[in-house]
Coordinates of C-alpha atoms in Angstrom, one line a residue:
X103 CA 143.5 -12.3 80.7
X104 CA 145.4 -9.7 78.9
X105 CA 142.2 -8.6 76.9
X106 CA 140.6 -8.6 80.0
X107 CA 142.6 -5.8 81.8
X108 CA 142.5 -3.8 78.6
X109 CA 138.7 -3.8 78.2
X110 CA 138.9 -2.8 81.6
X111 CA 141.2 0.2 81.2
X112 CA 139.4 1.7 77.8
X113 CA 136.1 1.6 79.6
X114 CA 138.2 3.7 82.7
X115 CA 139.7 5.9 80.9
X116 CA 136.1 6.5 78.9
X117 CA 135.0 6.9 82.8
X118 CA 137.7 9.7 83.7
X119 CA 136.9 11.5 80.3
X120 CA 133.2 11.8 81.1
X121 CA 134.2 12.8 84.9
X122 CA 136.3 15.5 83.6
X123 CA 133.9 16.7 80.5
X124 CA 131.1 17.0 83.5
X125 CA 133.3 18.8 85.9
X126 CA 134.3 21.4 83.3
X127 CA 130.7 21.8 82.3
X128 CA 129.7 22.4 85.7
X129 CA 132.6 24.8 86.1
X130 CA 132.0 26.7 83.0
X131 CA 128.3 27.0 84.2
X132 CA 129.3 28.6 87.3
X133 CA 131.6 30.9 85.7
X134 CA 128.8 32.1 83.4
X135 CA 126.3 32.2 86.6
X136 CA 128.8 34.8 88.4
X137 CA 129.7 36.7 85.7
X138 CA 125.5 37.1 84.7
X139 CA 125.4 37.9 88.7
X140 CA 128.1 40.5 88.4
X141 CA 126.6 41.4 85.1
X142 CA 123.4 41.9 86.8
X143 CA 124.7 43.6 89.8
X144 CA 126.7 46.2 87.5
X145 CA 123.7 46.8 85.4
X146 CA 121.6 47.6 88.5
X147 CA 124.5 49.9 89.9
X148 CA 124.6 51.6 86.7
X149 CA 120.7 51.9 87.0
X150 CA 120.7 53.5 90.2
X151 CA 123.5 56.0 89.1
X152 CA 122.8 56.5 85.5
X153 CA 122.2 60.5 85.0
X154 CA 118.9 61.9 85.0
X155 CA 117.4 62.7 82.0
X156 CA 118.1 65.5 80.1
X157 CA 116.4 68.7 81.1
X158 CA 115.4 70.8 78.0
X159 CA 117.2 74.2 78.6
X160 CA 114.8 76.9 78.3
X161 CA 115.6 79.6 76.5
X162 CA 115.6 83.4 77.3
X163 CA 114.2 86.1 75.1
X164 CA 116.3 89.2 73.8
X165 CA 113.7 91.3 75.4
X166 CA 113.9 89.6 78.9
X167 CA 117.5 89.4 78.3
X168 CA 118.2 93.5 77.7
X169 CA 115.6 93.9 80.3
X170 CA 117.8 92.4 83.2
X171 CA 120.6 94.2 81.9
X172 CA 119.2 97.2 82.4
X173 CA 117.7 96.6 85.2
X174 CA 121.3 95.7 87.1
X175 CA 122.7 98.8 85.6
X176 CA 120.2 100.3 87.3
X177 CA 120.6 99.3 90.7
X178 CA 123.9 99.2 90.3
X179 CA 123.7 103.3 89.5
X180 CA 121.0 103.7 92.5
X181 CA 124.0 102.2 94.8
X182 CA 126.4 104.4 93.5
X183 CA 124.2 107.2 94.1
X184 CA 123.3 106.3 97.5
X185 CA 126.8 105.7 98.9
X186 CA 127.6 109.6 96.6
X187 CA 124.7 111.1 99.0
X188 CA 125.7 109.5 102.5
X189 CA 128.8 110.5 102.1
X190 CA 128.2 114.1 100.6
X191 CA 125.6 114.0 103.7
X192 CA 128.3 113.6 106.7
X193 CA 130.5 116.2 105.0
X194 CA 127.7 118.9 105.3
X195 CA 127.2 117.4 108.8
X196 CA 130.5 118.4 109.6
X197 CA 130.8 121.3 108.1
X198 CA 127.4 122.2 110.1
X199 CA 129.3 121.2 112.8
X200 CA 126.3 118.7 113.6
X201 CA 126.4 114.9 114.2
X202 CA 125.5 113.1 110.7
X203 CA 123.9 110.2 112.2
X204 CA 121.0 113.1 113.2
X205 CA 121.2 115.1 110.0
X206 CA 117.8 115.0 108.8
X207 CA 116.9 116.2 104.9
X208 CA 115.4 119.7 106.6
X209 CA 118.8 120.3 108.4
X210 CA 120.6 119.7 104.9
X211 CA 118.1 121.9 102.8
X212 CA 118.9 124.5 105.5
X213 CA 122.3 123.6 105.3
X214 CA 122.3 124.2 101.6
X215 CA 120.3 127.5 101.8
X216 CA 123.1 128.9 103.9
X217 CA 126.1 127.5 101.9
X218 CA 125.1 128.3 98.5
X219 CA 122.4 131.6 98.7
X220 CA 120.7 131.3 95.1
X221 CA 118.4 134.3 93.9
X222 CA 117.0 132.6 91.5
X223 CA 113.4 132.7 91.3
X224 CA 112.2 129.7 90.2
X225 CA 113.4 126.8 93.3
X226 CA 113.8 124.0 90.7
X227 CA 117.1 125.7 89.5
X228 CA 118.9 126.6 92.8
X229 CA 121.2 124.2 94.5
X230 CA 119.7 121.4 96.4
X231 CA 120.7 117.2 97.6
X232 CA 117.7 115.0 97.6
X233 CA 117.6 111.9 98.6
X234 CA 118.2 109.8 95.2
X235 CA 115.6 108.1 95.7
X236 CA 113.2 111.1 95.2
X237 CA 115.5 112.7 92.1
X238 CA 115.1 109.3 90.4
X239 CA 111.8 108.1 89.2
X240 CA 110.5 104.4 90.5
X241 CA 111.4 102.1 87.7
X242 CA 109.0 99.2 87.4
X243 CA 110.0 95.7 88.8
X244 CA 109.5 93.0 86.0
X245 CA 106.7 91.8 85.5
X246 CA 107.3 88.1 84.1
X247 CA 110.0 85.7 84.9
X248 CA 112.7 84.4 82.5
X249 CA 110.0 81.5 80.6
X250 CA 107.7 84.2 80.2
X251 CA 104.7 83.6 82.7
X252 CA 103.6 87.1 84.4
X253 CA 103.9 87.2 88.4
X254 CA 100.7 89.4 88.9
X255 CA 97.6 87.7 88.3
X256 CA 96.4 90.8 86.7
X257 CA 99.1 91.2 84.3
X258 CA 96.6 90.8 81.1
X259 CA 95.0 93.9 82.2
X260 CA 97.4 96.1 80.9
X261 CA 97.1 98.3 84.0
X262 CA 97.8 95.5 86.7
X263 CA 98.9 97.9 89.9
X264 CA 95.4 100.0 88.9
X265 CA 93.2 97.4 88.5
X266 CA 94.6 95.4 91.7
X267 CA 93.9 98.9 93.6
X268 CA 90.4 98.7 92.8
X269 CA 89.6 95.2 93.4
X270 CA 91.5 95.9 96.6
X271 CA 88.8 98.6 97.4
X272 CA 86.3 96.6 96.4
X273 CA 87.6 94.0 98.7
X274 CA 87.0 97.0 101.8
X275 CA 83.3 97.7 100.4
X276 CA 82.4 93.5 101.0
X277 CA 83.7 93.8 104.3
X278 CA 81.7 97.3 105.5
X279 CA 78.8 94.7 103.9
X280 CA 79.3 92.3 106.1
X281 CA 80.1 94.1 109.3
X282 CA 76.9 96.1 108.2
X283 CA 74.9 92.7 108.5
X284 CA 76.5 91.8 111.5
X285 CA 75.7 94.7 112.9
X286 CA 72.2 94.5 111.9
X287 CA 71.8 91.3 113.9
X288 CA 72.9 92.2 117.5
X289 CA 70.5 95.5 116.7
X290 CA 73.3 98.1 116.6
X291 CA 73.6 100.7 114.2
X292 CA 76.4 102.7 113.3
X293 CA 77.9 105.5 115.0
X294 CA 77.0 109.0 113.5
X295 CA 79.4 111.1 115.2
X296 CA 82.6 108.7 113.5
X297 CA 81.5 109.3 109.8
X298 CA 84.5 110.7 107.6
X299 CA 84.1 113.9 106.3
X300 CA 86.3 115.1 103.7
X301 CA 85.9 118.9 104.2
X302 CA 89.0 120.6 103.2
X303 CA 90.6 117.3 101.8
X304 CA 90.7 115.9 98.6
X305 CA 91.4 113.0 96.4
X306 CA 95.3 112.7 95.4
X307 CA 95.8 114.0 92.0
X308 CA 96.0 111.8 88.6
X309 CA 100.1 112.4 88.2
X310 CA 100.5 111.8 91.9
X311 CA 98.4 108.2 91.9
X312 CA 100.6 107.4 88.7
X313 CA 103.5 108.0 90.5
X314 CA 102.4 105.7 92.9
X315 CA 101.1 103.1 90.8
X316 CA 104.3 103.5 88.5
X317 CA 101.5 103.3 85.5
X318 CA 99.9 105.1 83.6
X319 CA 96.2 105.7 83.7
X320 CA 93.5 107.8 81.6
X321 CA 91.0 110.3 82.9
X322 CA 88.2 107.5 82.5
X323 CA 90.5 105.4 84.8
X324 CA 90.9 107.9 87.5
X325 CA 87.5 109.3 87.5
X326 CA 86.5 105.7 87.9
X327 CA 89.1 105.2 90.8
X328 CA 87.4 108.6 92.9
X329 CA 84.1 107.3 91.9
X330 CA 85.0 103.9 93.4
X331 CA 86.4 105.9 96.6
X332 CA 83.3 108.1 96.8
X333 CA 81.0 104.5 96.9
X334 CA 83.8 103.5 100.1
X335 CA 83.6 107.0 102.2
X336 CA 79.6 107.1 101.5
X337 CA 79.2 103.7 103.7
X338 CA 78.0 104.5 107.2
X339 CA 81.5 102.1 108.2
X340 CA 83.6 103.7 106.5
X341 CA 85.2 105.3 109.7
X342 CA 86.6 101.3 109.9
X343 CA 88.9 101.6 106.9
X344 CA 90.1 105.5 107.9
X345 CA 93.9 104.0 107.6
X346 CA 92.9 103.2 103.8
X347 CA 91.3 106.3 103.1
X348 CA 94.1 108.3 104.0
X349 CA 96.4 106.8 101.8
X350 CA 94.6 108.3 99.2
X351 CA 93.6 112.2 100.2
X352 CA 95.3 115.0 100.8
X353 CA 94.6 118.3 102.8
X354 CA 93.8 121.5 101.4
X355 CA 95.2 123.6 104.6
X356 CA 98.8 122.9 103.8
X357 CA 99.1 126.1 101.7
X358 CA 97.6 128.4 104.1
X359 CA 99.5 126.8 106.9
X360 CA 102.9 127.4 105.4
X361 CA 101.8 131.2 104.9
X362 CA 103.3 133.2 107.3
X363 CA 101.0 135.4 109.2
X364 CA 102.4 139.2 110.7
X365 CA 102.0 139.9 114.3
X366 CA 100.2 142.9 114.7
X367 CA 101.6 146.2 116.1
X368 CA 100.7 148.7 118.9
X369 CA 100.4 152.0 117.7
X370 CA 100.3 155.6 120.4
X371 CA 96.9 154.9 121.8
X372 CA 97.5 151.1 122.6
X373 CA 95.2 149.4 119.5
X374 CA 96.5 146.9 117.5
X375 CA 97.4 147.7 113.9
X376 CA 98.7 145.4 110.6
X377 CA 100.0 147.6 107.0
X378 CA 100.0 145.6 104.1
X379 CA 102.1 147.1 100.9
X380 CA 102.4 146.2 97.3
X381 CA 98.6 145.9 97.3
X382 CA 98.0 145.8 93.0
X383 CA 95.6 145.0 90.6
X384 CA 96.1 146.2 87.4
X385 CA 98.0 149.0 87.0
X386 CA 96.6 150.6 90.7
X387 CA 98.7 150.3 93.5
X388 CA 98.2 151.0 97.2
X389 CA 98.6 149.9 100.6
X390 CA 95.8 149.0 103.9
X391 CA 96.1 149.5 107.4
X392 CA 93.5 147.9 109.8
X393 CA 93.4 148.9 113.3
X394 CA 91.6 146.9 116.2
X395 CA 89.3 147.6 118.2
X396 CA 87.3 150.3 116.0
X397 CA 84.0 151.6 115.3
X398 CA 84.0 150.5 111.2
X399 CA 85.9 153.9 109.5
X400 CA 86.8 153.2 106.3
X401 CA 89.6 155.8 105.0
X402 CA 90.4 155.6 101.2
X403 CA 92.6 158.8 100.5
X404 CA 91.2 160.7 103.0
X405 CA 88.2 160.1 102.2
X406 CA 84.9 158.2 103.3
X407 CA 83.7 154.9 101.2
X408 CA 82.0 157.7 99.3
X409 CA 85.4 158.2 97.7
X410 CA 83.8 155.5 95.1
X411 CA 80.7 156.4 93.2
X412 CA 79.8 153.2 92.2
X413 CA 78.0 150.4 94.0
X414 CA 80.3 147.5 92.7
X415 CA 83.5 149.1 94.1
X416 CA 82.2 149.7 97.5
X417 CA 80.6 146.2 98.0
X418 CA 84.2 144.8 96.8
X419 CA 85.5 146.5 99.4
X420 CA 83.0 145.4 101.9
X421 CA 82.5 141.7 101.4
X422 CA 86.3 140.8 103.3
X423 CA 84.6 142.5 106.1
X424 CA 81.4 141.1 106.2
X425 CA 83.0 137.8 105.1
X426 CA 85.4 137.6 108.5
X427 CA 82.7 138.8 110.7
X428 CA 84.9 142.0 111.3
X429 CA 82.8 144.7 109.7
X430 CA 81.8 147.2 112.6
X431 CA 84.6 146.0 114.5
X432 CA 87.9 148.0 113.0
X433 CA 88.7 150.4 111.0
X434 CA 90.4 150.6 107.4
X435 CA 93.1 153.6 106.1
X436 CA 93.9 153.1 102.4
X437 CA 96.4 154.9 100.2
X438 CA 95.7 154.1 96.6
X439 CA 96.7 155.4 93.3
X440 CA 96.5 154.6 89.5
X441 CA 94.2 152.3 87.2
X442 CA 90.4 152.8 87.9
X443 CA 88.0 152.5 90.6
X444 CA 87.9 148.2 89.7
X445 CA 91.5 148.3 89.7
X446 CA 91.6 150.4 92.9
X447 CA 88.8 148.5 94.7
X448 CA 90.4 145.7 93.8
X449 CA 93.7 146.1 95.1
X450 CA 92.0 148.0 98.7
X451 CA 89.9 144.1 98.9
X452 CA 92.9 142.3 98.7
X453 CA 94.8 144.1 101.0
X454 CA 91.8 144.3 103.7
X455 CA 91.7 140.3 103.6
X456 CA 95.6 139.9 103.8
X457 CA 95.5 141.8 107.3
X458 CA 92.2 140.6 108.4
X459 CA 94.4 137.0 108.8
X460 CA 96.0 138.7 112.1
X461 CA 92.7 139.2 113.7
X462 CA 90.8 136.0 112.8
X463 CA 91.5 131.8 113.2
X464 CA 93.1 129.5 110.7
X465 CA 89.5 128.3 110.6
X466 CA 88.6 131.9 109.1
X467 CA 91.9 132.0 107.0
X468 CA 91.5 129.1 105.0
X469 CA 87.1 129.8 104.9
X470 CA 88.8 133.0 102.5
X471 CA 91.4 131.5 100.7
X472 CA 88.8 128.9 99.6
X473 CA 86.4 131.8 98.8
X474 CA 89.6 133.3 96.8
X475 CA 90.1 136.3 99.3
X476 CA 93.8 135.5 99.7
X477 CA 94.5 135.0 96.1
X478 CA 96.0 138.0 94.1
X479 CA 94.0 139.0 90.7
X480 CA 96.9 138.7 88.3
X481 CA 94.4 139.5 84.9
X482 CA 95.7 142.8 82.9
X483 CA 93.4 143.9 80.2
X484 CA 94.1 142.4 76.7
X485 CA 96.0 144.3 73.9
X486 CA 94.6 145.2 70.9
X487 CA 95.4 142.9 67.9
X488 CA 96.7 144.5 64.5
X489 CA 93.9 144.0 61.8
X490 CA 91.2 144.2 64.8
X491 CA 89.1 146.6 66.5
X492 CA 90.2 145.8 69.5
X493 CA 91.6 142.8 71.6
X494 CA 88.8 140.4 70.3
X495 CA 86.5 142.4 68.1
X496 CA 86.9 142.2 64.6
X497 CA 86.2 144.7 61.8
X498 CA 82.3 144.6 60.1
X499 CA 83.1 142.3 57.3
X500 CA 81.4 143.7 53.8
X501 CA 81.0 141.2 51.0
X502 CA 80.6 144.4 48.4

């Protein structure tokens, strides 16, 4: 009975061992399932927040590098000089006793004229304030970024600003193309009375386009830029681009508009007269009167037209007259004295054509400063050279 009950208990306790074994194996197998799990769910937070990868820094070039150097300097000077001329600009204002908001640059060249009277001839060297922007010449914006690549898609032309300018006119050429073949189906044609006429303008000047362009460009590229403009005006729509055109011309009647013109005087019996002095060429000098209304007396000394032998002197004195329509219709006194009768005729002509500006249009006046009426002949005769004949001739050369 004994070895009965302890069979029993071995194979219980045998029992309990195997429960417990199993219950810890189950236990640890949990254990490892939620620390996997936690593993798991770390690993996939660490996933979601790990750090991008590296970018690769690029690098900068020494050029690019100095270039935006100088290029802040720059501005930052420009700003300096800006805030240096506002200021110096309300000071004048007040000094003008004028309000600065309304102080224009005219008002301050004036202003400066009257401040700080300069007799120096040449206008470069007197005193003057300009905007800073127009003292300072445009520096070029850069034309790549910091890897390298260009901005302008033209950049490989060397000339990208000129080159973009043509295309762009090329661009206006297409579309007078088109228009012109719309135009040709409805049956219209284009309006004759609208075509552009550049009489008495011209094309802006190589240095001035540079300046614009802030490049520079050969002769072959700027006769090909007028020759490209030429092709535009030509088109009979060309009057539909005017606003482009104009960007690019200039007037020729800016000179003679900024001349000033004398009023004429009334002398005892109630005609209109004009004296101009200081009338030279070469070493003769004289001085013209014209009087209107007359019957086409000419005067020279107290004499007749006769007072010159020569054909070529009288017809120089002649051709303002016949040039202004005015010959028959006044009359000329000259007092002239030294140099020969070119020099003499020559200095007469000149003076004729400066009064004949009080009697005629601005039409007339700049018909003769085109024809070189208005100009003053400047030319002296030529020295002669030591070793020489004369100014230009040389001695007979002998070989024996």
């Amino acid at each position: 009975m004994s070895a009965a009950f302890r069979v029993f208990g071995l194979n219980l306790l045998k029992t309990n061992r195997n429960l417990t074994q199993n219950i810890s194996r189950l236990n640890n197998a949990a254990l490892a399932s939620t620390n996997l799990q936690s593993q798991c769910s770390d690993y996939s937070t660490e996933t979601v927040q790990a750090a991008p990868l590296a970018i690769k820094k690029q690098k900068v070039s020494k050029a690019m590098k100095a270039y935006l150097e100088r290029a802040q300097e720059h501005d930052e000077f420009m700003k300096t000089q800006h805030l240096e001329y506002h200021i110096g600009k309300r000071h004048l204002a007040n000094m003008m006793g004028e309000d600065p908001e309304t102080f224009t640059q005219e008002d301050i060249d004036n202003a400066i004229e009257y401040l700080f009277p300069s007799g120096i001839y040449d206008k470069k060297a007197r005193p003057a304030m300009k905007n800073p922007d127009e003292v300072f010449p445009a520096r070029k914006a850069a034309e790549f970024d910091e890897t390298g690549r260009p901005f302008h898609s033209m950049f490989y032309t060397g000339n990208p600003n000129f080159y973009k300018l043509l295309y762009d006119i090329v661009e206006e050429i297409n579309k007078l193309y088109d228009l012109d073949e719309r135009m040709l189906r409805r049956g219209q044609k284009p309006d004759p009375n609208l075509k552009i006429d550049l009489t008495g303008f011209s094309w802006v000047s190589k240095e001035v386009l540079e300046l614009r362009l802030v490049e520079k460009i050969s002769d072959i590229e700027y006769n090909s830029f007028t020759a490209t403009m030429e092709r535009l005006v030509a088109h009979p729509y060309s009057y539909k681009c005017k606003a482009f055109i104009d960007n690019y011309t200039k007037a020729l009647m800016d000179h003679s508009s900024q001349l000033e013109i004398p009023k004429p005087h009334i002398d005892e019996e109630g005609r209109q007269y004009i004296t101009t002095y200081e009338c030279l060429r070469k070493t003769a000098r004289g001085d013209v009167t014209i009087r209107v209304p007359g019957t086409g007396k000419i005067t020279i000394n107290g004499q007749d037209i006769t007072y010159f032998e020569d054909a070529q002197p009288r017809e120089q004195i002649l051709f303002p007259l016949i040039f202004a329509e005015m010959l028959g219709k006044c009359d000329v006194e000259a007092n002239v004295e030294g140099g020969g009768s070119s020099g003499q005729a020559g200095a007469i002509r000149w003076g004729i054509a400066m009064c004949l500006r009080s009697f005629v249009d601005q039409e007339m006046i700049e018909s003769m400063r085109i024809a070189g009426l208005l100009t003053r002949d400047y030319r002296r005769r030529e020295r002669k050279k030591f070793g020489q004949e004369g100014a230009r001739r040389k001695y007979t050369w002998k070989k024996r």
